[in-house]
Short mmCIF file of C-alpha atoms in Angstrom, two decimals:
data_model
loop_
_atom_site.label_atom_id
_atom_site.label_comp_id
_atom_site.label_asym_id
_atom_site.label_seq_id
_atom_site.Cartn_x
_atom_site.Cartn_y
_atom_site.Cartn_z
CA MET A 1281 0.00 0.00 0.00
CA LEU A 1282 1.29 3.44 -0.93
CA PRO A 1283 0.93 6.38 1.47
CA PRO A 1284 -1.29 9.32 0.51
CA VAL A 1285 0.55 11.60 -1.91
CA TYR A 1286 -0.23 15.24 -2.70
CA PHE A 1287 1.02 17.71 -5.27
CA CYS A 1288 0.44 21.35 -4.39
CA GLY A 1289 -2.43 20.31 -2.14
CA GLU A 1290 -4.09 18.23 -4.86
CA SER A 1291 -4.52 14.57 -3.95
CA VAL A 1292 -2.86 12.09 -6.32
CA PRO A 1293 -5.49 9.40 -7.16
CA LEU A 1294 -3.40 6.40 -6.15
CA HIS A 1295 -6.56 4.29 -5.93
CA GLU A 1296 -6.28 4.16 -9.72
CA GLU A 1297 -3.97 1.26 -10.57
CA ALA A 1298 -2.40 3.04 -13.55
CA VAL A 1299 -1.55 6.11 -11.45
CA ALA A 1300 -0.03 4.05 -8.63
CA ARG A 1301 1.98 2.02 -11.15
CA ARG A 1302 3.42 5.16 -12.78
CA LEU A 1303 4.50 6.60 -9.44
CA VAL A 1304 6.13 3.34 -8.37
CA SER A 1305 7.90 3.16 -11.74
CA ALA A 1306 9.28 6.68 -11.27
CA LEU A 1307 10.44 5.83 -7.75
CA VAL A 1308 12.16 2.65 -8.91
CA ARG A 1309 13.97 4.44 -11.74
CA ASN A 1310 15.31 7.03 -9.33
CA THR A 1311 16.40 4.54 -6.70
CA ALA A 1312 18.62 2.86 -9.28
CA GLN A 1313 20.87 5.95 -9.28
CA ASN A 1314 22.35 5.98 -5.79
CA ARG A 1315 25.23 8.38 -6.31
CA ALA A 1316 23.26 10.77 -8.52
CA ILE A 1317 20.43 10.99 -5.99
CA TYR A 1318 22.89 11.64 -3.19
CA GLN A 1319 24.51 14.49 -5.13
CA MET A 1320 21.11 16.00 -5.92
CA ARG A 1321 20.21 15.89 -2.23
CA GLN A 1322 23.40 17.81 -1.49
CA ARG A 1323 22.50 20.47 -4.03
CA ALA A 1324 18.92 20.58 -2.77
CA THR A 1325 20.12 21.17 0.78
CA ARG A 1326 22.00 24.19 -0.47
CA PHE A 1327 19.63 25.57 -3.10
CA PHE A 1328 16.15 24.89 -1.68
CA PRO A 1329 16.58 27.65 0.96
CA ILE A 1330 17.09 30.05 -1.97
CA ILE A 1331 14.29 28.68 -4.15
CA GLU A 1332 11.62 28.35 -1.45
CA PRO A 1333 11.22 32.03 -0.48
CA ILE A 1334 11.09 33.03 -4.15
CA LEU A 1335 8.30 30.51 -4.75
CA ALA A 1336 6.49 31.79 -1.67
CA ARG A 1337 6.83 35.41 -2.77
CA HIS A 1338 5.12 34.58 -6.07
CA ARG A 1339 2.51 32.37 -4.37
CA VAL A 1340 3.74 29.28 -6.21
CA PRO A 1341 3.46 26.07 -4.13
CA LEU A 1342 6.71 24.85 -2.63
CA ASP A 1343 6.33 21.48 -4.35
CA PHE A 1344 7.67 23.18 -7.49
CA LYS A 1345 11.13 23.29 -5.90
CA TYR A 1346 11.43 19.68 -7.08
CA LEU A 1347 10.82 20.63 -10.73
CA PRO A 1348 14.44 21.75 -11.43
CA LEU A 1349 15.62 18.37 -10.13
CA VAL A 1350 13.77 16.81 -13.07
CA GLU A 1351 14.83 19.52 -15.50
CA SER A 1352 18.53 19.90 -14.69
CA ALA A 1353 19.41 17.86 -11.57
CA LEU A 1354 19.74 21.36 -10.02
CA THR A 1355 22.82 22.08 -12.12
CA GLY A 1356 23.20 25.62 -13.40
CA LEU A 1357 25.42 24.68 -16.35
CA ALA A 1358 23.05 21.97 -17.62
CA VAL A 1359 22.40 22.19 -21.38
CA SER A 1360 19.83 20.06 -23.17
CA PRO A 1361 20.33 18.69 -26.71
CA LYS A 1362 17.69 21.18 -27.89
CA GLY A 1363 19.53 24.15 -26.37
CA ALA A 1364 17.65 24.66 -23.09
CA VAL A 1365 20.00 25.96 -20.39
CA GLY A 1366 20.16 26.36 -16.64
CA TYR A 1367 18.40 25.16 -13.51
CA TRP A 1368 14.93 25.58 -15.00
CA GLN A 1369 15.94 24.67 -18.59
CA PHE A 1370 14.68 27.65 -20.54
CA MET A 1371 15.05 27.85 -24.30
CA PRO A 1372 16.61 31.15 -25.48
CA ALA A 1373 13.38 32.67 -26.82
CA THR A 1374 11.36 31.80 -23.71
CA ALA A 1375 14.11 33.14 -21.45
CA ARG A 1376 14.15 36.45 -23.31
CA GLU A 1377 10.36 36.70 -23.14
CA LEU A 1378 10.63 36.26 -19.37
CA GLY A 1379 13.18 39.04 -19.14
CA LEU A 1380 16.36 37.00 -18.76
CA LYS A 1381 19.43 38.36 -20.52
CA ILE A 1382 21.50 36.15 -22.81
CA ASP A 1383 24.56 37.34 -24.65
CA GLY A 1384 28.15 36.29 -25.28
CA ARG A 1385 29.28 37.39 -21.82
CA PHE A 1386 26.65 35.93 -19.53
CA ASP A 1387 23.47 33.90 -19.48
CA GLU A 1388 20.94 34.62 -16.74
CA ARG A 1389 19.43 31.17 -17.18
CA GLN A 1390 22.44 30.05 -15.12
CA ASP A 1391 21.63 32.53 -12.35
CA LEU A 1392 19.61 30.63 -9.74
CA VAL A 1393 17.79 33.65 -8.32
CA LYS A 1394 16.89 35.34 -11.61
CA SER A 1395 15.93 32.12 -13.37
CA THR A 1396 13.80 30.99 -10.41
CA ASP A 1397 12.01 34.34 -10.41
CA ALA A 1398 11.34 33.94 -14.15
CA ALA A 1399 10.11 30.37 -13.64
CA CYS A 1400 7.70 31.55 -10.95
CA ARG A 1401 6.19 34.19 -13.24
CA TYR A 1402 5.83 31.57 -15.96
CA LEU A 1403 4.21 29.06 -13.58
CA ARG A 1404 1.80 31.70 -12.26
CA PHE A 1405 0.79 32.47 -15.84
CA LEU A 1406 0.19 28.78 -16.57
CA TYR A 1407 -1.84 28.32 -13.38
CA ASN A 1408 -3.96 31.41 -14.06
CA ARG A 1409 -4.68 30.08 -17.56
CA LEU A 1410 -5.30 26.44 -16.59
CA GLY A 1411 -6.63 26.61 -13.02
CA SER A 1412 -4.61 23.60 -11.82
CA TRP A 1413 -1.04 23.23 -10.60
CA THR A 1414 -0.80 19.71 -12.03
CA LEU A 1415 -1.79 21.04 -15.45
CA ALA A 1416 0.63 23.95 -14.99
CA ALA A 1417 3.45 21.43 -14.45
CA ALA A 1418 2.41 19.53 -17.57
CA ALA A 1419 2.28 22.75 -19.61
CA TYR A 1420 5.74 23.71 -18.35
CA ASN A 1421 7.00 20.52 -19.97
CA ASN A 1422 4.96 20.46 -23.17
CA GLY A 1423 3.64 23.98 -23.76
CA ILE A 1424 0.22 25.37 -22.97
CA GLY A 1425 -0.99 25.22 -26.55
CA ALA A 1426 -0.35 21.49 -26.91
CA LEU A 1427 -1.94 20.81 -23.52
CA LEU A 1428 -5.04 22.87 -24.30
CA GLY A 1429 -5.34 20.97 -27.56
CA ASN A 1430 -5.37 17.65 -25.67
CA ILE A 1431 -7.92 19.00 -23.18
CA ARG A 1432 -10.26 20.13 -25.96
CA ARG A 1433 -9.98 16.93 -27.97
CA GLN A 1434 -10.38 14.62 -24.98
CA GLN A 1435 -12.85 16.78 -23.02
CA GLN A 1436 -10.79 16.04 -19.91
CA ARG A 1437 -9.10 18.53 -17.56
CA ASP A 1438 -7.55 16.11 -15.04
CA TYR A 1439 -3.85 15.46 -15.69
CA TYR A 1440 -4.02 11.92 -14.38
CA TYR A 1441 -6.67 10.92 -16.92
CA LEU A 1442 -5.37 12.79 -19.94
CA ARG A 1443 -3.64 10.86 -22.72
CA LEU A 1444 -0.40 12.77 -23.27
CA ASN A 1445 2.89 12.13 -25.02
CA ALA A 1446 5.26 9.79 -23.17
CA GLU A 1447 7.48 12.50 -21.69
CA THR A 1448 4.68 14.74 -20.43
CA GLY A 1449 2.69 11.73 -19.23
CA LYS A 1450 5.60 10.80 -16.92
CA TYR A 1451 6.65 14.34 -16.04
CA LEU A 1452 4.59 14.94 -12.91
CA TYR A 1453 5.39 11.45 -11.59
CA ARG A 1454 9.09 12.24 -11.86
CA ILE A 1455 8.55 15.39 -9.78
CA LEU A 1456 6.51 13.41 -7.25
CA ALA A 1457 9.21 10.75 -7.05
CA PHE A 1458 11.80 13.34 -5.99
CA LYS A 1459 9.39 14.84 -3.46
CA GLU A 1460 8.65 11.47 -1.88
CA LEU A 1461 12.29 10.32 -1.87
CA PHE A 1462 13.52 13.56 -0.29
CA SER A 1463 10.70 14.10 2.20
CA ASN A 1464 8.97 10.77 2.90
CA TYR A 1465 11.36 7.99 1.90
CA LYS A 1466 10.69 5.87 5.01
CA ALA A 1467 7.16 5.20 3.76
CA TYR A 1468 8.60 3.32 0.76
CA GLN A 1469 10.82 0.74 2.44
CA ALA A 1470 9.12 -2.03 0.47
CA ILE A 1471 10.19 -0.36 -2.78
CA ILE A 1472 13.50 1.33 -2.05
CA PRO A 1473 16.58 -0.93 -1.99
CA ASP A 1474 18.64 -1.08 1.21
CA ASP A 1475 21.64 0.71 -0.27
CA MET A 1476 19.46 3.61 -1.39
CA MET A 1477 17.79 3.73 2.02
CA ALA A 1478 21.27 4.10 3.51
CA TYR A 1479 22.03 7.02 1.18
CA LEU A 1480 18.72 8.71 1.98
CA SER A 1481 19.22 8.20 5.72
CA GLU A 1482 22.61 9.94 5.72
CA ALA A 1483 22.76 13.53 6.87
CA SER A 1484 23.01 15.61 3.73
CA ILE A 1485 26.00 17.95 3.52
CA PRO A 1486 25.50 20.87 1.10
CA ASP A 1487 27.41 20.47 -2.14
CA THR A 1488 30.33 22.89 -2.35
CA GLY A 1489 31.59 21.92 -5.78
CA GLU A 1490 33.61 24.61 -7.52
CA GLU A 1491 31.19 24.90 -10.42
CA GLU A 1492 28.25 25.90 -8.25
CA GLU A 1493 30.39 27.90 -5.84
CA VAL A 1494 31.40 30.19 -8.67
CA LEU A 1495 27.78 30.65 -9.69
CA ILE A 1496 26.43 31.34 -6.21
CA PRO A 1497 28.87 32.58 -3.53
CA GLU A 1498 27.55 32.51 0.03
CA VAL A 1499 27.16 36.29 0.18
CA VAL A 1500 24.88 36.11 -2.87
CA VAL A 1501 22.89 33.29 -1.30
CA ASP A 1502 22.26 35.31 1.87
CA GLU A 1503 21.35 38.49 0.01
CA ALA A 1504 19.09 36.64 -2.42
CA THR A 1505 17.20 35.00 0.43
CA ARG A 1506 16.69 38.34 2.23
CA THR A 1507 15.54 40.01 -0.98
CA ALA A 1508 13.11 37.20 -1.82
CA LEU A 1509 11.57 37.33 1.65
CA ASN A 1510 11.27 41.11 1.85
CA THR A 1511 10.26 42.10 -1.69
CA PRO A 1512 6.49 42.28 -2.19
CA VAL A 1513 4.90 40.94 -5.35
CA GLN A 1514 2.50 43.24 -7.15
CA PRO A 1515 -0.82 41.54 -7.85
CA ALA A 1516 -1.13 40.40 -11.45
CA THR A 1517 -3.45 42.35 -13.72
CA ALA A 1518 -4.86 41.46 -17.08
CA GLY A 1519 -2.32 43.69 -18.80
CA SER A 1520 0.74 42.74 -16.80
CA ARG A 1521 3.68 41.24 -18.60
CA ASP A 1522 3.69 37.91 -16.78
CA MET A 1523 0.01 37.43 -17.66
CA ASP A 1524 0.73 37.95 -21.36
CA ILE A 1525 3.78 35.79 -22.03
CA PRO A 1526 3.73 34.49 -25.61
CA LEU A 1527 3.78 30.71 -25.62
CA PRO A 1528 3.94 27.81 -28.07
CA ASN A 1529 0.79 27.28 -30.14
CA ALA A 1530 -0.21 30.71 -28.95
CA ALA A 1531 -3.41 30.94 -30.97
CA ASP A 1532 -4.94 30.13 -27.56
CA VAL A 1533 -3.20 32.90 -25.67
CA PHE A 1534 -1.71 35.34 -28.18
CA ARG A 1535 -3.97 38.19 -29.20
CA GLY A 1536 -3.30 41.58 -30.74
CA GLY A 1537 -0.09 42.66 -32.36
CA ILE A 1538 0.40 45.17 -35.13
CA LYS A 1539 1.73 44.71 -38.65
CA ALA A 1540 4.53 46.75 -40.16
CA ARG A 1541 6.21 46.63 -43.58
CA LEU A 1542 9.97 46.98 -44.00
CA VAL A 1543 10.94 50.04 -46.03
CA GLU A 1544 14.65 50.32 -45.26
CA SER A 1545 17.30 48.00 -43.80
CA THR A 1546 21.01 48.56 -43.22
CA GLY A 1547 22.15 44.94 -43.15
CA LEU A 1548 21.81 41.81 -41.06
CA ILE A 1549 24.22 42.96 -38.37
CA ARG A 1550 23.64 43.49 -34.64
CA GLY A 1551 22.94 47.12 -33.81
CA GLN A 1552 21.73 48.10 -37.28
CA ILE A 1553 18.56 50.20 -37.57
CA TRP A 1554 15.68 49.09 -39.80
CA VAL A 1555 12.68 51.24 -40.68
CA PHE A 1556 9.11 49.90 -40.93
CA HIS A 1557 5.75 51.49 -41.82
CA LEU A 1558 2.61 50.28 -40.09
CA THR A 1559 0.21 48.67 -42.55
CA ARG A 1560 -3.00 49.35 -40.62
CA ASP A 1561 -4.46 51.11 -37.57
CA GLY A 1562 -4.27 49.32 -34.25
CA MET A 1563 -3.34 49.44 -30.57
CA ALA A 1564 0.14 48.99 -29.10
CA ASP A 1565 0.70 49.08 -25.35
CA GLY A 1566 -2.59 50.95 -24.86
CA LYS A 1567 -1.76 53.59 -27.49
CA GLU A 1568 -3.60 54.06 -30.77
CA VAL A 1569 -1.29 53.72 -33.77
CA GLU A 1570 -2.14 54.39 -37.38
CA GLU A 1571 -1.34 53.10 -40.83
CA GLY A 1572 1.74 54.90 -42.09
CA ASP A 1573 3.31 55.47 -38.66
CA VAL A 1574 7.05 54.80 -38.72
CA LEU A 1575 8.72 52.15 -36.55
CA TYR A 1576 12.47 52.36 -35.91
CA ALA A 1577 13.82 48.92 -35.04
CA VAL A 1578 17.27 47.69 -34.01
CA VAL A 1579 18.72 44.27 -34.83
CA GLU A 1580 19.05 43.13 -31.21
CA ASP A 1581 20.39 39.61 -31.70
CA ILE A 1582 21.06 36.96 -34.34
CA ASP A 1583 20.91 33.49 -32.83
CA ALA A 1584 22.49 31.06 -35.27
CA LYS A 1585 21.83 28.07 -32.98
CA THR A 1586 18.06 28.52 -33.07
CA ASN A 1587 18.08 30.20 -36.51
CA ARG A 1588 16.18 33.20 -35.16
CA LEU A 1589 16.42 36.95 -35.56
CA TYR A 1590 15.44 39.35 -32.76
CA LEU A 1591 14.26 42.86 -33.68
CA ARG A 1592 13.36 45.45 -31.05
CA ALA A 1593 11.71 48.83 -31.66
CA ASP A 1594 12.03 51.58 -29.07
CA LYS A 1595 10.47 54.50 -30.97
CA LEU A 1596 7.48 55.15 -33.18
CA TYR A 1597 6.89 58.28 -35.26
CA SER A 1598 3.23 59.31 -35.57
CA ALA A 1599 2.65 60.51 -39.12
CA SER A 1600 -0.55 62.38 -38.17
CA GLU A 1601 0.76 64.02 -34.98
CA LYS A 1602 4.26 64.66 -36.35
CA HIS A 1603 5.70 63.41 -33.08
CA THR A 1604 8.04 60.59 -31.99
CA TYR A 1605 6.95 58.40 -29.07
CA ASN A 1606 8.90 55.96 -26.94
CA LEU A 1607 7.25 52.59 -27.54
CA ALA A 1608 8.87 49.22 -26.76
CA LEU A 1609 7.94 46.57 -29.32
CA SER A 1610 9.44 43.27 -30.46
CA ALA A 1611 8.98 41.39 -33.70
CA VAL A 1612 7.16 38.12 -33.03
CA ASP A 1613 6.44 34.93 -34.90
CA ALA A 1614 2.85 35.49 -36.05
CA SER A 1615 2.03 31.78 -35.80
CA THR A 1616 3.10 31.37 -32.18
CA GLY A 1617 3.36 34.82 -30.65
CA ARG A 1618 6.93 34.13 -29.57
CA ILE A 1619 9.52 36.88 -29.63
CA GLY A 1620 11.95 36.34 -32.48
CA ILE A 1621 11.40 35.38 -36.10
CA LYS A 1622 12.93 32.76 -38.33
CA LEU A 1623 16.27 34.01 -39.59
CA PRO A 1624 15.64 35.03 -43.20
CA ASP A 1625 17.89 34.72 -46.21
CA VAL A 1626 19.64 38.00 -46.95
CA ASP A 1627 17.76 38.41 -50.22
CA GLN A 1628 14.45 38.25 -48.31
CA ILE A 1629 15.34 41.40 -46.38
CA LYS A 1630 13.93 43.94 -48.78
CA SER A 1631 11.19 46.48 -49.06
CA GLY A 1632 7.76 44.97 -48.58
CA TRP A 1633 8.64 42.36 -45.93
CA ILE A 1634 5.81 42.43 -43.35
CA LEU A 1635 6.33 41.45 -39.69
CA THR A 1636 4.09 41.25 -36.63
CA TRP A 1637 5.02 43.34 -33.60
CA LYS A 1638 3.90 43.21 -30.01
CA ALA A 1639 4.46 45.48 -27.00
CA LEU A 1640 6.97 44.22 -24.44
#
């Protein structure tokens, strides 16, 4: 018999044989990795005190502290084959949308405090959209668009009864396995081998490996914890940035945007200024804009790894008012709402090229 298990206060339906079997399978897989689990416990002892107050500040349940164990084994320098980086494994475009900086000198996905703050804003968005922390966890893994598609097709909103792809179908159970092993391992003596029980019973000494020490010195740990505990979170509003994060398959969540046609470019080089004319009237960041208004955009980044181009506009000239406004916009993929567009061939960059823009 398995003990009662909860995720973010939601009871896991272990009376269902398939659910119980998946949790046991996740537990067994983890208990086959004695040394790896021990090292993760060491990191958790050190990093959970940083992660927990940030979760609490954003009103994200503390059970999500186990999510980066699944994503990266709590290793800041972790890189996935697809290019996701850091403790919370953000892809470059998603990281930029969440406000994390990535350039040749540093990558804030490897900063525990900043990436955890970004992950919390992302998780709050997912929860507000889906109404369930279990579904929010699933959407973190597979994208909200794909998950909403499964919900609509199957007419089912309970994670445990949804038919999902193999990775997402196992994702929450992997999180639960870490939670149970780290917080309630004695209840699983019939499942956990003796050698793993010995590892789990040992007092955990925080990992002080050089790699993580460089990333998070003790003075930064202390300051980050104080800041997380003392900084209030502003309540989310319908127009707030973290409630309007573009996501995969964003036909479900991406609305608005304005269209602008390229009239002048100075080359596909970082820092170059391109000029666009709006093709129709619309709204941008609460301001009325009109057809013919002029957008001045800078080539912010060219990411060869993801084959994407990032264009940012800081100013818009109103043709009717004869006045230049400060207006922060980014070019987005019209099919997904994500910041960044597919890197074009040089000969495509010519007068007449139309892009979709959205306020930051």
